[in-house]
Structures are given as C-alpha cells and as structure tokens.
Coordinates of C-alpha atoms (C1' of nucleotides) in Angstrom, one line a residue:
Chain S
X3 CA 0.0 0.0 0.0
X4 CA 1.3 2.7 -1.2
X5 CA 1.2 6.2 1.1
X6 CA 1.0 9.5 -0.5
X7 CA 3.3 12.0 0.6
X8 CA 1.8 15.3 2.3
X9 CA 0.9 17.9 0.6
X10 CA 3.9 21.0 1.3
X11 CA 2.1 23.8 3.5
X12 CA 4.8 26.4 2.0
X13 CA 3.9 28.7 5.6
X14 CA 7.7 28.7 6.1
X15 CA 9.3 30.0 2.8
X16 CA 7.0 33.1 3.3
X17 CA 8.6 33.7 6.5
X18 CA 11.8 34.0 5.5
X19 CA 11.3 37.9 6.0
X20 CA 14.3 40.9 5.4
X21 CA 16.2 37.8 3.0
X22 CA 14.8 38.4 -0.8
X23 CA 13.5 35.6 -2.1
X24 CA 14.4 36.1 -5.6
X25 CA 17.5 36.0 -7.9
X26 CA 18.3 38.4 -11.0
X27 CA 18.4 37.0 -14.1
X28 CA 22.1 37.1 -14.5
X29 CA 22.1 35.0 -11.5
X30 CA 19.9 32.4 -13.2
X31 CA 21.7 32.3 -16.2
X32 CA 24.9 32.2 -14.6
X33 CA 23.1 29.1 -12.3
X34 CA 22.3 27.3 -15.6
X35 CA 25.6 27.9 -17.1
X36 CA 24.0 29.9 -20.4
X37 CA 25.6 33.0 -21.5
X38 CA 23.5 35.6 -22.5
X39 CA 25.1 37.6 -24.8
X40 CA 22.3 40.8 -25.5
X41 CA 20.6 40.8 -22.8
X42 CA 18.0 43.8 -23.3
X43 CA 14.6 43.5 -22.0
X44 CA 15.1 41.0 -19.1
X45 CA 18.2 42.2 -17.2
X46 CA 16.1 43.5 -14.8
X47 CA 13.9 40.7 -14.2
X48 CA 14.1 38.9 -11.0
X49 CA 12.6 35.0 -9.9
X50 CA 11.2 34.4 -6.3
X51 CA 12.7 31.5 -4.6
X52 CA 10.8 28.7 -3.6
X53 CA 11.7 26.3 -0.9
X54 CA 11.1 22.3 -1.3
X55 CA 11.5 20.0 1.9
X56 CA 12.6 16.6 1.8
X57 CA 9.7 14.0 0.3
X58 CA 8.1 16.8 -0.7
X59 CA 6.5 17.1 -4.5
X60 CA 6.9 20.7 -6.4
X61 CA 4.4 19.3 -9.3
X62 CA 2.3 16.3 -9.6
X63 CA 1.6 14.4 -13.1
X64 CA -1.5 15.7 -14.3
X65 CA -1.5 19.3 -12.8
X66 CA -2.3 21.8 -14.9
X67 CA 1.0 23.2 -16.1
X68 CA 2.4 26.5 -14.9
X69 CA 5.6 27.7 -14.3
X70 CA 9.6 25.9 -15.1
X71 CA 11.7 25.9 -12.3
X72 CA 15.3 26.1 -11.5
X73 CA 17.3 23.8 -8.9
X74 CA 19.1 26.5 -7.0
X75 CA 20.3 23.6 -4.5
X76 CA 19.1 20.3 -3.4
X77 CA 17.9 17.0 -5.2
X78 CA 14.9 15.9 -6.9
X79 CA 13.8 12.9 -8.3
X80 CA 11.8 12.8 -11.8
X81 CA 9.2 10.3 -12.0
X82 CA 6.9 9.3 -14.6
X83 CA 3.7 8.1 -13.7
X84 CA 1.8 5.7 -16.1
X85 CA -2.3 5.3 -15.9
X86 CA -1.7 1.8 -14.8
X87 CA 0.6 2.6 -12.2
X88 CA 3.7 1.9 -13.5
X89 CA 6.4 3.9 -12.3
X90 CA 9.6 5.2 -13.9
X91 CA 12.7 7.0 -12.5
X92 CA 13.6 9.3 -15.5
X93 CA 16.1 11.3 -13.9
X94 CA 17.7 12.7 -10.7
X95 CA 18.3 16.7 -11.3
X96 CA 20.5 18.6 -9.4
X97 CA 21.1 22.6 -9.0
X98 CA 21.5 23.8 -12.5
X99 CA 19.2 22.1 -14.2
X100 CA 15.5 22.7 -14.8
X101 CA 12.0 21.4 -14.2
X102 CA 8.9 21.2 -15.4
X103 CA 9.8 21.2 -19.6
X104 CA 7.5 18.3 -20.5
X105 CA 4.8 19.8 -19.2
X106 CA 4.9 22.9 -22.2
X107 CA 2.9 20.6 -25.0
X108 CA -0.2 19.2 -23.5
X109 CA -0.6 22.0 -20.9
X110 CA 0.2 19.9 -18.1
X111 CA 3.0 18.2 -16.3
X112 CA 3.1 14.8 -17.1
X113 CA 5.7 13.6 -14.3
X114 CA 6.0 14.1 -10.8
X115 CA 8.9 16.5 -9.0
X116 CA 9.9 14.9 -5.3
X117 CA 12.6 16.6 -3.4
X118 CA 14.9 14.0 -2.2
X119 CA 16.6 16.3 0.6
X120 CA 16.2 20.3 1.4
X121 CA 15.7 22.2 -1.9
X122 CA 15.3 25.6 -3.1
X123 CA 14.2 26.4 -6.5
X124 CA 13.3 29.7 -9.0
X125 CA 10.1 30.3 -10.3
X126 CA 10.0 31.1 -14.0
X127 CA 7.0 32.1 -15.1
X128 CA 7.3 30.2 -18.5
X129 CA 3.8 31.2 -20.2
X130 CA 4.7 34.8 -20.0
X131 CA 7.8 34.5 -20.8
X132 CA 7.0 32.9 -23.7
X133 CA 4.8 35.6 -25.1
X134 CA 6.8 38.6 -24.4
X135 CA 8.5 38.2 -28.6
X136 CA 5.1 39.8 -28.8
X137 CA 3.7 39.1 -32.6
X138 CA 6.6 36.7 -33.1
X139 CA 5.5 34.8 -29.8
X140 CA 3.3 32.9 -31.5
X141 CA 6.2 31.2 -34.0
X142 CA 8.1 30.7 -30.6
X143 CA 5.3 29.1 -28.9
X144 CA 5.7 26.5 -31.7
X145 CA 9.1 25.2 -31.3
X146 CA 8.5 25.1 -27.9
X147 CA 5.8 22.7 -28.4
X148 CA 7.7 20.8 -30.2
X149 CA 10.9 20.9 -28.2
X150 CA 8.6 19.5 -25.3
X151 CA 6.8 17.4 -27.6
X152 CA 10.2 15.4 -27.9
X153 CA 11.0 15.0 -24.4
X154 CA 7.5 13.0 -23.9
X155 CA 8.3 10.8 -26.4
X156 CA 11.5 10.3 -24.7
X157 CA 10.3 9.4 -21.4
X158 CA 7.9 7.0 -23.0
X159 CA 11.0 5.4 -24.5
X160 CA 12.8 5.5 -21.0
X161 CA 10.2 3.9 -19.8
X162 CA 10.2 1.2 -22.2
X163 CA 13.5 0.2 -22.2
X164 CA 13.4 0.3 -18.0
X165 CA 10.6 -1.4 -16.9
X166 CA 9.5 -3.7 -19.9
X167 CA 10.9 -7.5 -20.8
X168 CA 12.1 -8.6 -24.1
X169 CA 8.8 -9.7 -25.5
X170 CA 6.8 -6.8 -23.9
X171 CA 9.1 -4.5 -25.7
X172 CA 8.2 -5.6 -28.8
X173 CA 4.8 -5.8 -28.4
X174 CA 4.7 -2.5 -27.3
X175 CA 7.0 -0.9 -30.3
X176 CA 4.0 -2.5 -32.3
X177 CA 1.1 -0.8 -31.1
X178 CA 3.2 2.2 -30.9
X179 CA 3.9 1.9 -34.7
X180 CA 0.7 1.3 -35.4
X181 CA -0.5 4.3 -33.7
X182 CA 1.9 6.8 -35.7
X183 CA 0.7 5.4 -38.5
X184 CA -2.5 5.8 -37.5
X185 CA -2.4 9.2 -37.0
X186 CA -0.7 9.8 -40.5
X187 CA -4.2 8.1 -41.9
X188 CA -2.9 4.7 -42.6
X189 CA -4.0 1.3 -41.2
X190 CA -2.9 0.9 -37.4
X191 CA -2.8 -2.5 -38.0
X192 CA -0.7 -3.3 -41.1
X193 CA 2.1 -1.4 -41.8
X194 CA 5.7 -1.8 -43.1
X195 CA 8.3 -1.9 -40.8
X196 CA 10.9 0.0 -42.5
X197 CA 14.3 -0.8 -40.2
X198 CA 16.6 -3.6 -40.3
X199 CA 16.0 -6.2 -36.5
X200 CA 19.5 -5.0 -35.8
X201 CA 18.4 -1.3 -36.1
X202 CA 15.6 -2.3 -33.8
X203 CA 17.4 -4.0 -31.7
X204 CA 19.5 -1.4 -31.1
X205 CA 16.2 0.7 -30.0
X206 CA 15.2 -1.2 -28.3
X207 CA 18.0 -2.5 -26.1
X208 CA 17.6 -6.1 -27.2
X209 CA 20.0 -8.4 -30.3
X210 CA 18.7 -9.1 -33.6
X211 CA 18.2 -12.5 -32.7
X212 CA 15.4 -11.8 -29.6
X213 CA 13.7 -9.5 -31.6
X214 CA 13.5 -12.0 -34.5
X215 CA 12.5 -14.9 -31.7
X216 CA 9.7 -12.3 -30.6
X217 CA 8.4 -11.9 -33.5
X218 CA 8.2 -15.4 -34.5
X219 CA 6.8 -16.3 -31.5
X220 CA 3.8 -13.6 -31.9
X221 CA 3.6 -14.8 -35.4
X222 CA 3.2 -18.6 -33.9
X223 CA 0.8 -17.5 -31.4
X224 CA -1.5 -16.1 -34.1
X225 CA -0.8 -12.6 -33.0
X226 CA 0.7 -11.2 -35.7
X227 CA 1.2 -11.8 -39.4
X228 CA 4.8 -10.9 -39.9
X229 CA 7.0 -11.3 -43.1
X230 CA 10.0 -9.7 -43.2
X231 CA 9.4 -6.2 -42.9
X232 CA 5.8 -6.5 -43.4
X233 CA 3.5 -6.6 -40.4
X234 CA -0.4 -6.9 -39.4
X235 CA -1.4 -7.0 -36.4
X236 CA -4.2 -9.6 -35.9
X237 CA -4.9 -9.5 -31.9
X238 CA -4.6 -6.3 -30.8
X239 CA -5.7 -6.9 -27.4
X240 CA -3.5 -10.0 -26.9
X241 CA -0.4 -7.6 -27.8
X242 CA -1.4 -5.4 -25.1
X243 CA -1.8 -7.8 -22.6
X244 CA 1.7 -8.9 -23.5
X245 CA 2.8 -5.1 -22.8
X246 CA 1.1 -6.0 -19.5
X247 CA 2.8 -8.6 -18.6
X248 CA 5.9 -6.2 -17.8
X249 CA 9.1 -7.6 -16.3
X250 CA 9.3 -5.8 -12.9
X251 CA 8.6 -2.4 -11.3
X252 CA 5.3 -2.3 -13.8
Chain X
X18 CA 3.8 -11.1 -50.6
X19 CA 3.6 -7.3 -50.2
X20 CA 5.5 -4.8 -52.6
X21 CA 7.4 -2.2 -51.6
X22 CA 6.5 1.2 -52.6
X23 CA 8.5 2.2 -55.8
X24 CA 11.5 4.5 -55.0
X25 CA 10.3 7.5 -57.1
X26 CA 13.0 8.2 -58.4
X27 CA 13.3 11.8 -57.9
X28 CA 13.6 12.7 -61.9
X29 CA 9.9 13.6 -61.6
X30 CA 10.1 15.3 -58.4
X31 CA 12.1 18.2 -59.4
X32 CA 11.0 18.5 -63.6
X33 CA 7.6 19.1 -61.6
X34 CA 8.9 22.7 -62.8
X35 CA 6.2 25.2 -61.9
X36 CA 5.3 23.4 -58.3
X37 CA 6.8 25.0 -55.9
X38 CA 9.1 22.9 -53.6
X39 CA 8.0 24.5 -50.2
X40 CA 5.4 24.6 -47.7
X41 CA 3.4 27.9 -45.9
X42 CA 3.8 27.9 -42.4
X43 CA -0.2 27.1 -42.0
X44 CA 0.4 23.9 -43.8
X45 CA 3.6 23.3 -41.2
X46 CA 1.4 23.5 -38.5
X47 CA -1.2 21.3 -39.8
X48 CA 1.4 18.7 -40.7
X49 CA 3.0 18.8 -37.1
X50 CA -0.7 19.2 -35.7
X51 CA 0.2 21.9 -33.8
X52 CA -2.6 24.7 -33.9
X53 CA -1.6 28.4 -34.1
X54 CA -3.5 30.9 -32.4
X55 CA -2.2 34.1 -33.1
X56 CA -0.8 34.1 -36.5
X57 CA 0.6 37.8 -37.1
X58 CA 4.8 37.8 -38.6
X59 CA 5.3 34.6 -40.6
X60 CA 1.5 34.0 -42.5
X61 CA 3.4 34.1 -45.3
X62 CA 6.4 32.2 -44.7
X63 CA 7.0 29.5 -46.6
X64 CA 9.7 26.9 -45.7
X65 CA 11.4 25.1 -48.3
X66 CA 10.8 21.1 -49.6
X67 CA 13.9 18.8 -49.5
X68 CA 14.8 15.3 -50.4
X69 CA 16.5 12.8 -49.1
X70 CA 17.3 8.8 -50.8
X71 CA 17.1 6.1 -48.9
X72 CA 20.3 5.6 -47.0
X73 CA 21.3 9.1 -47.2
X74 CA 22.0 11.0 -44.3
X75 CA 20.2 14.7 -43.1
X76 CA 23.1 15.3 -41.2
X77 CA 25.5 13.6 -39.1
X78 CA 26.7 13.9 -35.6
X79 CA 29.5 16.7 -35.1
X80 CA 28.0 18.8 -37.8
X81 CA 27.9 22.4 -37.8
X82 CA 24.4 23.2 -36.0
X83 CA 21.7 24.8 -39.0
X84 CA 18.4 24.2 -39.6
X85 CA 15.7 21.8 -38.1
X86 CA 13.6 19.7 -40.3
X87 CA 9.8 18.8 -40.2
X88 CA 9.4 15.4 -41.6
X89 CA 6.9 15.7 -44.5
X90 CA 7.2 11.8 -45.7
X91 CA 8.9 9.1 -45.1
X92 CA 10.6 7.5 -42.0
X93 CA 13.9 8.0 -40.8
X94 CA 16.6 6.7 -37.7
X95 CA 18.0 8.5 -35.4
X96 CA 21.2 7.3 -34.3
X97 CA 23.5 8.5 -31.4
X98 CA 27.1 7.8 -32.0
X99 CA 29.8 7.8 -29.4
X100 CA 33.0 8.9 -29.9
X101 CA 34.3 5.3 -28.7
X102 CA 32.0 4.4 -32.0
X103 CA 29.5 2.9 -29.8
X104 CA 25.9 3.1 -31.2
X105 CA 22.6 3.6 -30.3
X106 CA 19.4 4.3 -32.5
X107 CA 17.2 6.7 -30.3
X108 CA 14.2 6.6 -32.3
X109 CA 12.3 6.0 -35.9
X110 CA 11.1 9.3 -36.2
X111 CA 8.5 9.4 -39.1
X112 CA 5.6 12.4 -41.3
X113 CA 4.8 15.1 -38.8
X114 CA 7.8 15.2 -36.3
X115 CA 10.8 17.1 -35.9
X116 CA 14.7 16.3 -36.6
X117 CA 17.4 18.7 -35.6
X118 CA 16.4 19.8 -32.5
X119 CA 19.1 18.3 -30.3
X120 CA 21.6 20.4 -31.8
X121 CA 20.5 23.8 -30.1
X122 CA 22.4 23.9 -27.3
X123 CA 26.0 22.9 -28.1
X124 CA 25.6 24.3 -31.8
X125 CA 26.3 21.3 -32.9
X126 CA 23.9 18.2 -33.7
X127 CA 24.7 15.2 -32.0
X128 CA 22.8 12.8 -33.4
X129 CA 22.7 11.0 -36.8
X130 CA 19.4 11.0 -39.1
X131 CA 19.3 9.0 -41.9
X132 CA 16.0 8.1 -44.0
X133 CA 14.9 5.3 -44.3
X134 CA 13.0 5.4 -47.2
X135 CA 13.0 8.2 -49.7
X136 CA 11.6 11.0 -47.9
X137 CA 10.4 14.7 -47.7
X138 CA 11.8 17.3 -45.0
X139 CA 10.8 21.1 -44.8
X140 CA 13.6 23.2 -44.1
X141 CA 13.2 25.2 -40.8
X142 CA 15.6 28.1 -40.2
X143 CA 15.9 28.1 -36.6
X144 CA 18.7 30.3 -36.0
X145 CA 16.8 33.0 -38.1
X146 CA 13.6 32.1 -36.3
X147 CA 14.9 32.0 -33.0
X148 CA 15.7 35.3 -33.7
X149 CA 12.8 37.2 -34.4
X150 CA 11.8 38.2 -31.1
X151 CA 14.5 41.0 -31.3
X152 CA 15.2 42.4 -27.9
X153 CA 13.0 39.4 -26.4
X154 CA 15.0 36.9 -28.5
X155 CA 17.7 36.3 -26.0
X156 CA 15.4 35.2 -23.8
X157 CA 13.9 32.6 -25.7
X158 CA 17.2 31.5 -26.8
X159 CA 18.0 31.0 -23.2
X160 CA 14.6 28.5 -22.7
X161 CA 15.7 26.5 -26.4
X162 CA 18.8 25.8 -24.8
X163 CA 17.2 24.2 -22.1
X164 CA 15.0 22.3 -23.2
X165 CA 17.6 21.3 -25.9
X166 CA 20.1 20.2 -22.9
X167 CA 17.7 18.0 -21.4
X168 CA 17.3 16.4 -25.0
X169 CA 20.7 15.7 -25.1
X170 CA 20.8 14.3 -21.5
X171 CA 17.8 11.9 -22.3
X172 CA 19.6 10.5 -25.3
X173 CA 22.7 9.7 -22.8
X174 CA 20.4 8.1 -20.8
X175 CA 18.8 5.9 -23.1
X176 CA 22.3 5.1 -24.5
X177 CA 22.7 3.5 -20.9
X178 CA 19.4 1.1 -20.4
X179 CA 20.3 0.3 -24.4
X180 CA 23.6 -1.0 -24.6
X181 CA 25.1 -1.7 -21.2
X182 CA 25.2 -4.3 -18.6
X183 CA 24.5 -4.1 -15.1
X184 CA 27.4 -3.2 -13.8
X185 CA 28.3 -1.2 -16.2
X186 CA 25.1 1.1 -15.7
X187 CA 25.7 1.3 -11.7
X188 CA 29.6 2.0 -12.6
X189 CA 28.5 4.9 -15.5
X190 CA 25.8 6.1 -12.6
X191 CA 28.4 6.9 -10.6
X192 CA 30.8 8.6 -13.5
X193 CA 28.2 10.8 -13.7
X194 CA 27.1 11.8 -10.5
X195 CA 30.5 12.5 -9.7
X196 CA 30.6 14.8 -12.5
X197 CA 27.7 16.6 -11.9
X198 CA 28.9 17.7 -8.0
X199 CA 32.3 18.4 -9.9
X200 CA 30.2 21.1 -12.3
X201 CA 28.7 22.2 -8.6
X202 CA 32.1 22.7 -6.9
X203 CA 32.0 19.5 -4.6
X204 CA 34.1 16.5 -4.9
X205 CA 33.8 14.4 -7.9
X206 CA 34.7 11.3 -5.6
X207 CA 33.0 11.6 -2.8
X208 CA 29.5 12.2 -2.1
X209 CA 26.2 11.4 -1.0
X210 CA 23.5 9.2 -3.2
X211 CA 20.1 10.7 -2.0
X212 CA 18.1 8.5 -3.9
X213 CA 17.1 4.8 -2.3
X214 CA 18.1 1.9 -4.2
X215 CA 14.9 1.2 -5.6
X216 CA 14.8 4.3 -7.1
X217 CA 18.3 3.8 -8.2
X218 CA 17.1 0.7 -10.0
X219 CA 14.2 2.2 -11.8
X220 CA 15.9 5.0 -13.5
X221 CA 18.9 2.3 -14.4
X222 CA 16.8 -0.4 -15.2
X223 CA 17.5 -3.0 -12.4
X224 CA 16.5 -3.9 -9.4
X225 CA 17.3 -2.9 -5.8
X226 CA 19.3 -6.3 -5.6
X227 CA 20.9 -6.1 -8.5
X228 CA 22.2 -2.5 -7.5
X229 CA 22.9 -3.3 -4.2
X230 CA 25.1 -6.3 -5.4
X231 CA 26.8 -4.1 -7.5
X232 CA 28.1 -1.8 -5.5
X233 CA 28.9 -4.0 -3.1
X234 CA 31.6 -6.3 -5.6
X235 CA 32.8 -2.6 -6.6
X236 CA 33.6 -2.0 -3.0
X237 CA 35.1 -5.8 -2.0
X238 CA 36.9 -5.0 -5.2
X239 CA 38.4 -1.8 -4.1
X240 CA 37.0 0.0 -6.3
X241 CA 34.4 2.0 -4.9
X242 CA 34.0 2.5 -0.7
X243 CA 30.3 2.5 0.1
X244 CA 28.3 2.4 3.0
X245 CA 24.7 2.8 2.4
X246 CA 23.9 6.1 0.8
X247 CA 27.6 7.5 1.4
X248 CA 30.3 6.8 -1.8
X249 CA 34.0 6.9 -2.3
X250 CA 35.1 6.4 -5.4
X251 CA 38.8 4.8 -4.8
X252 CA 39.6 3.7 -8.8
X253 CA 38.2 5.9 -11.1
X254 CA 39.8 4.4 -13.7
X255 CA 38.7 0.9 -12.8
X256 CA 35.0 2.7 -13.2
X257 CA 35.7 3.4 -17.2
X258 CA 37.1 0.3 -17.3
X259 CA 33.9 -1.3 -16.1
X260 CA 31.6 1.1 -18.3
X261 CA 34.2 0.0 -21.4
X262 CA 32.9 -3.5 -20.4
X263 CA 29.3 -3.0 -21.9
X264 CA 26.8 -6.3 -22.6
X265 CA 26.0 -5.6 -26.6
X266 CA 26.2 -3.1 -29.1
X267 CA 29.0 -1.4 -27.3
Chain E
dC10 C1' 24.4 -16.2 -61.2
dG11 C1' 26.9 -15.0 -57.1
dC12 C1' 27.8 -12.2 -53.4
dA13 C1' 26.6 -9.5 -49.4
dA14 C1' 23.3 -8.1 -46.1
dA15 C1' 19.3 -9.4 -43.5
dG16 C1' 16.7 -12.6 -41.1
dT17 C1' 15.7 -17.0 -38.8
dT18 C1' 16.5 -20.9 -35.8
dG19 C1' 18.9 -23.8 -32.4
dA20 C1' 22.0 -25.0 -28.4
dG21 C1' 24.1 -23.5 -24.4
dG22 C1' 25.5 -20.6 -20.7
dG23 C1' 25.9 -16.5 -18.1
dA24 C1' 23.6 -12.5 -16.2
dT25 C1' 19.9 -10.8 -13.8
dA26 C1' 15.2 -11.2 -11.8
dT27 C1' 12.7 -13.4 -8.2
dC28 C1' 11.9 -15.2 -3.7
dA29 C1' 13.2 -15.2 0.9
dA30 C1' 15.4 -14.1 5.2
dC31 C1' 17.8 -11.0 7.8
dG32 C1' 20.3 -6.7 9.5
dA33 C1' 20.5 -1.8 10.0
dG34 C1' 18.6 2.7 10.4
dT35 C1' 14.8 5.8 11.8
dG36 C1' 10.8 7.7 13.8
dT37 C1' 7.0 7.1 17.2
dG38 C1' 4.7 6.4 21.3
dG39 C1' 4.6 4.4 25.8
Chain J
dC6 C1' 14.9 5.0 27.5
dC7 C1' 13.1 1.2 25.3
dA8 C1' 9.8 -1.4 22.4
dC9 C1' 7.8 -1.4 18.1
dA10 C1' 6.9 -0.8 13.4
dC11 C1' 8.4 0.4 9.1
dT12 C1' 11.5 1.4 5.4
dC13 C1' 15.8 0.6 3.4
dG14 C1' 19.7 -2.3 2.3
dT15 C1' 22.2 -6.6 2.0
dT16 C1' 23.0 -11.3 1.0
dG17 C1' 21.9 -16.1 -0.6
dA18 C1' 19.6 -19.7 -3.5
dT19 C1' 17.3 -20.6 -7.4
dA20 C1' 14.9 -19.9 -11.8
dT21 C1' 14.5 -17.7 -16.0
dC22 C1' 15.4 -14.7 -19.5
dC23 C1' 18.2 -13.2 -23.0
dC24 C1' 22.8 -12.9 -24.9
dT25 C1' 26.3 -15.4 -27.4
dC26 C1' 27.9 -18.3 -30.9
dA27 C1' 26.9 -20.9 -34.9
dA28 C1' 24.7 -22.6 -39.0
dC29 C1' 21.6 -21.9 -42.3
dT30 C1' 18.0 -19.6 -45.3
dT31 C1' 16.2 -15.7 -47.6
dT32 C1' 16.4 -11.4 -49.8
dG33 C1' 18.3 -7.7 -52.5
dC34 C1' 21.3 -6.2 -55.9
dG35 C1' 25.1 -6.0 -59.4

DNA sequence: CGCAAAGTTGAGGGATATCAACGAGTGTGG
DNA sequence: CCACACTCGTTGATATCCCTCAACTTTGCG
C-alpha cells in the first residue's frame, strides 16, 4: 500500500522575511551555465525563490502546467507516472538544471517532481515568458511545443527500455507503430516496418536474434502476421496484454 | 507477398517545374498538428521542400548546428554515436515530427538521421527564427537551450538502459554523479546518493538487488567505498574500465 | 548467377530477476 | 529510554530470460 506523501504547506518559505527571495536573471543564467550575450529587456527581471522540503513534490503528473523551475540547491527525483501505475525514474536533477519542460505541449505536467533532501528552486513564469517576442511569440510558442513534444516521447521510450521484458518490448514498439501510423491516416494494424531487426534491436535494447525470436513467437501464437518487414497485427488486445505482462517495477 | 512502394525516383520530383518545392507555415502547423493561435509575422512564410534517398544522411553527428527539419514523408533513424563508435538508435522518427532539435544547445547536432526510405523534409531556419523576437530573442534563446540540454541528457540516458550491462550502468551512474557535483564545486569522488536503491534501480533499469550487489563487488573490489547512501570512489579508472565492459552493441 | 546483407532458428551458458530471510537505520509512542 | 513498526539495504539460493555463438535460409542487388 502505497502512502502518499503530504501535501507542502509552503507557511515557512513566506517567513523568511528581510532575506529576498528572488535572484536576477544574471544570477539564473549564470546558475544554468548559459551566457547571455544581449541581454535587453530581461536584465532587470528577477525570480522568487521557492523552498522544497525533503519527500516533498513541487508538481504532480496531471496538474495543470504553470511555471519551469530552476534547482538552485538540493535534489529531486523525476518520476513518470503511467495510468496503470507503473512507475519510472527518468532522472535525478541537481542545481542547475531545470524542471517542469514536458509539461509545455499538453498544458500539463506529465511527471511528478519529489525533493529527495532540502531544496530551493526559481520560479520562472514560463507562459509569459514565452509571449513577451510579442507578434513573433506565436512562431516561438511552436518550437517550444515541439521541443517539449520530444521529451514525452523520450520518457515514454525511458520507460520502455526500463521497466518492460524482451517480449513486452516488442509488443509495445507494435502498437506504438501502429498508432503513428494511425495518425498519419494509414491502417494501425498493417504497416511496413521500415528498419533492419538490428536497427531495432538497437532501439530497443535487445540483439537481432530476440527481436526475431519475438516476433516469431507472436507470429506462432496467431498474434501477428509478420513477413520480413511486413506486419499486421491480428490481436490487438493480446499484444497489449503482453505489454502488461511487464518484467518488474510495472 | 507485399511490394514495396517504388522508390520514385526523384527525376519527376524536381522536372515538376512550376510546383513550388515548399510549404506555408499554416500547412507546417497542420502537418505537425500543432494549432496556431495568433498568427501575425510569418503567415506568409514559406519553408522550403527537401529530399532525401534512402540511406542518405540529413546530417551527421559533429556537424555544424543549422536548420531543423519537419518530416513531410517518409521515415527516418536516429542514431546517437559515441566517440568510442558505440551506437545507439534513439528513435524511428516518421511524417509530422521534428529532426534537428538536439543540436540547439551545443551548436552542434549530435545525433545521426538518416531516411529510411525516400523521404520529404521542410527546411526550418531556426537560427533565423529564433531570432525574431528581437530584444525578447535572447530570452527565448536561453529557454531553447534548455530544453535542448535535457534532449541531449535523455539521449545519454537511453544510451545507458540500451547498450550496457548491469554493472556497467551502476559504474556509469556513478561517472556521472560525480561529474555533476564536480560542475557544482564538490568532490567528484566523494558524495552522498540521495536517492534509495529502488529508485536507483528504476531510473537504471535494475532492481534494488541487483544494484545493491553491484556496488557492493565494486567496494570488496576496491574500487568503490560505500556504505549505504555515502560513496568513495577509490579507482576511477577501474570505473571506465567497467563502463568499457558493456553487454552488446557497445 | 553470385555475393553481401538481412533474417531465422537452435543449443548453451551467463547474467539478472525473483523469492526469501535477515540486519541496519529511523521515527513514534509508551 | 526502550519497544515497536516500518523502510531501506544486504545477502543467498534458485529460476529464467536473454545474450552469445553458430549454421543456415532468404532477400536484395550488381
């Protein structure tokens, strides 16, 4: 049974009175080892502080997504969180590095942010930042989208090759291939794959030769129709029960 | 038995004299289903239509940093490669995603793409885009280099759960932990894991045991000192050595 | 046709998950 | 201060998964 940790009260950061709370932007930059080379409009800008105890979460998966933030000190873990339950350490960011990115495409966070000691961070306020190019804004907003778009699909890969056995992984590459192809208009069910096994393999963390086997064995099992490259998917429910069937920490 | 689709064969493609080879930035957005709110500056953008054979490469991992490219048709790989020439596809990207984007930060790409079938990119200036915010364009360049970073950091990461063993991973773990506090000032040798084991073993792929055994043949080997969340690294050569040691596709 | 690359299949062993028991550290309440 | 519960970490025995090595077949291409 698992017990959820307490929501932060935050009373105490307030009360840090005559201290500021806040860093410059040179400071941030400086934090995040980026040099700015014109600096113009921002120079002036500053970033409250935030304080994160131990255990505690700065963003959940799901909330509704708001600002970035910067490590300033301490440790955080960065944890996806699957409908199912399954659970994936995706990273373990330290000062200097930044939180909350994936959450820019769908709006929302889409893993959870746990403090593993003491932690301070900076707010950045990323929706207004983003909109200050003014009428070019709109053109930035884009490639951030699809900056963050990239970093889901990453996680979903981490999560893949960390929690999932040999055979789940295929299954799973399956339906996911199915599902870009889907959204391009074509059959979800019947595609081409276009790599070599070894190429695959190589995705996903597995030889030629167990890829092969787990495709063969699909195609035994009535699964799947595979020749060579060529693949339909006959029982699509069986393949994601096999995705199911995860090795451990599912 | 299921026939390829023809390689066009390009001849046609480009006598197709009075069609223009490019794309207006509405049709971009439709093809990377992104919707665009406020359109304003680039309506009338247009972004030019490449192609790319079978086999060929978009660019190649060192190359000067440049443009990004929306994938109009056709699939591609993307391959990390280490400079120990150790390999590692990172992903099939196919119509309606993005290549290029990893190279932001260090100006640089890092990655490989290379089509897999004959296939259609639009050309996306970034560094001129990036630039359009004017005074506010320094800032946004400081948020595409974040989110950039954490690209490349993923693709390390995925490097690791693909192609190395067990030991190696825990071994690598602790490479890089020690040169993260290095970046922050603190020993590179000898620090704290905040993280629990189990944790640990999710984000590398492993379980507690497995970890746990791990660090404890590193430390009866002399390599390592460790006692429970507290780490000495004594060899750090040994450690590459270990990491040199990886399972497959090294 | 002949060669090279890609894919399949089998045998065998090593690496790692699983199951289980125990020890150590930590916080809580009596 | 101690008993207790709970989490975390370690270690061992065993089973299983998947990698390795090898032979062979199929496909693609000149």
């Amino acid at each position: 049974m698992q017990r959820q940790i307490m929501p932060s009260n935050l009373q105490e950061g307030a009360q840090a009175a005559g201290r500021a709370a806040s860093l410059g932007l040179s400071e941030l930059a400086a934090l995040l080892k980026i040099d700015f080379d014109g600096f113009g409009i921002g120079a002036n800008t500053s970033f409250t502080l935030r304080r994160v105890q131990q255990g505690m979460a700065l963003y959940r998966a799901g909330d509704q997504f708001g600002p970035i933030y910067a490590i300033r000190s301490g440790t955080f873990k960065s944890v996806f969180l699957d409908e199912n339950g399954s659970y994936q350490v995706l990273g373990f960011p330290m000062a200097g590095e930044v939180l909350g990115l994936d959450g820019i495409e769908a709006q929302r966070y889409r893993t959870e942010a746990v403090a593993l000691e003491d932690s301070e961070v900076a707010i950045i306020p990323f929706p207004r930042l983003a909109h200050l190019g003014g009428r070019a804004g709109a053109l930035q907003q884009f490639v951030y989208r699809l900056l963050s778009r990239q970093l889901a699909r990453e996680h979903m890969q981490m999560w893949l090759l960390g929690s999932l056995g040999a055979e789940s992984r295929v299954a799973a590459f399956l339906l996911i291939v199915g599902a870009r192809y889907a959204r391009l208009g074509y059959s979800d069910t019947r595609f081409n794959l276009r790599m070599t096994r070894l190429d695959l393999g190589s995705f996903l963390g597995l030889t030629q030769e167990t890829v092969s086997r787990a495709l063969s064995r699909f195609h035994d099992a009535g699964v799947i129709r595979v020749h060579n490259k060529e693949v339909k998917i006959v029982e699509v429910q069986e393949l994601h029960q096999i995705v199911a069937n995860a090795r451990h920490s599912g």
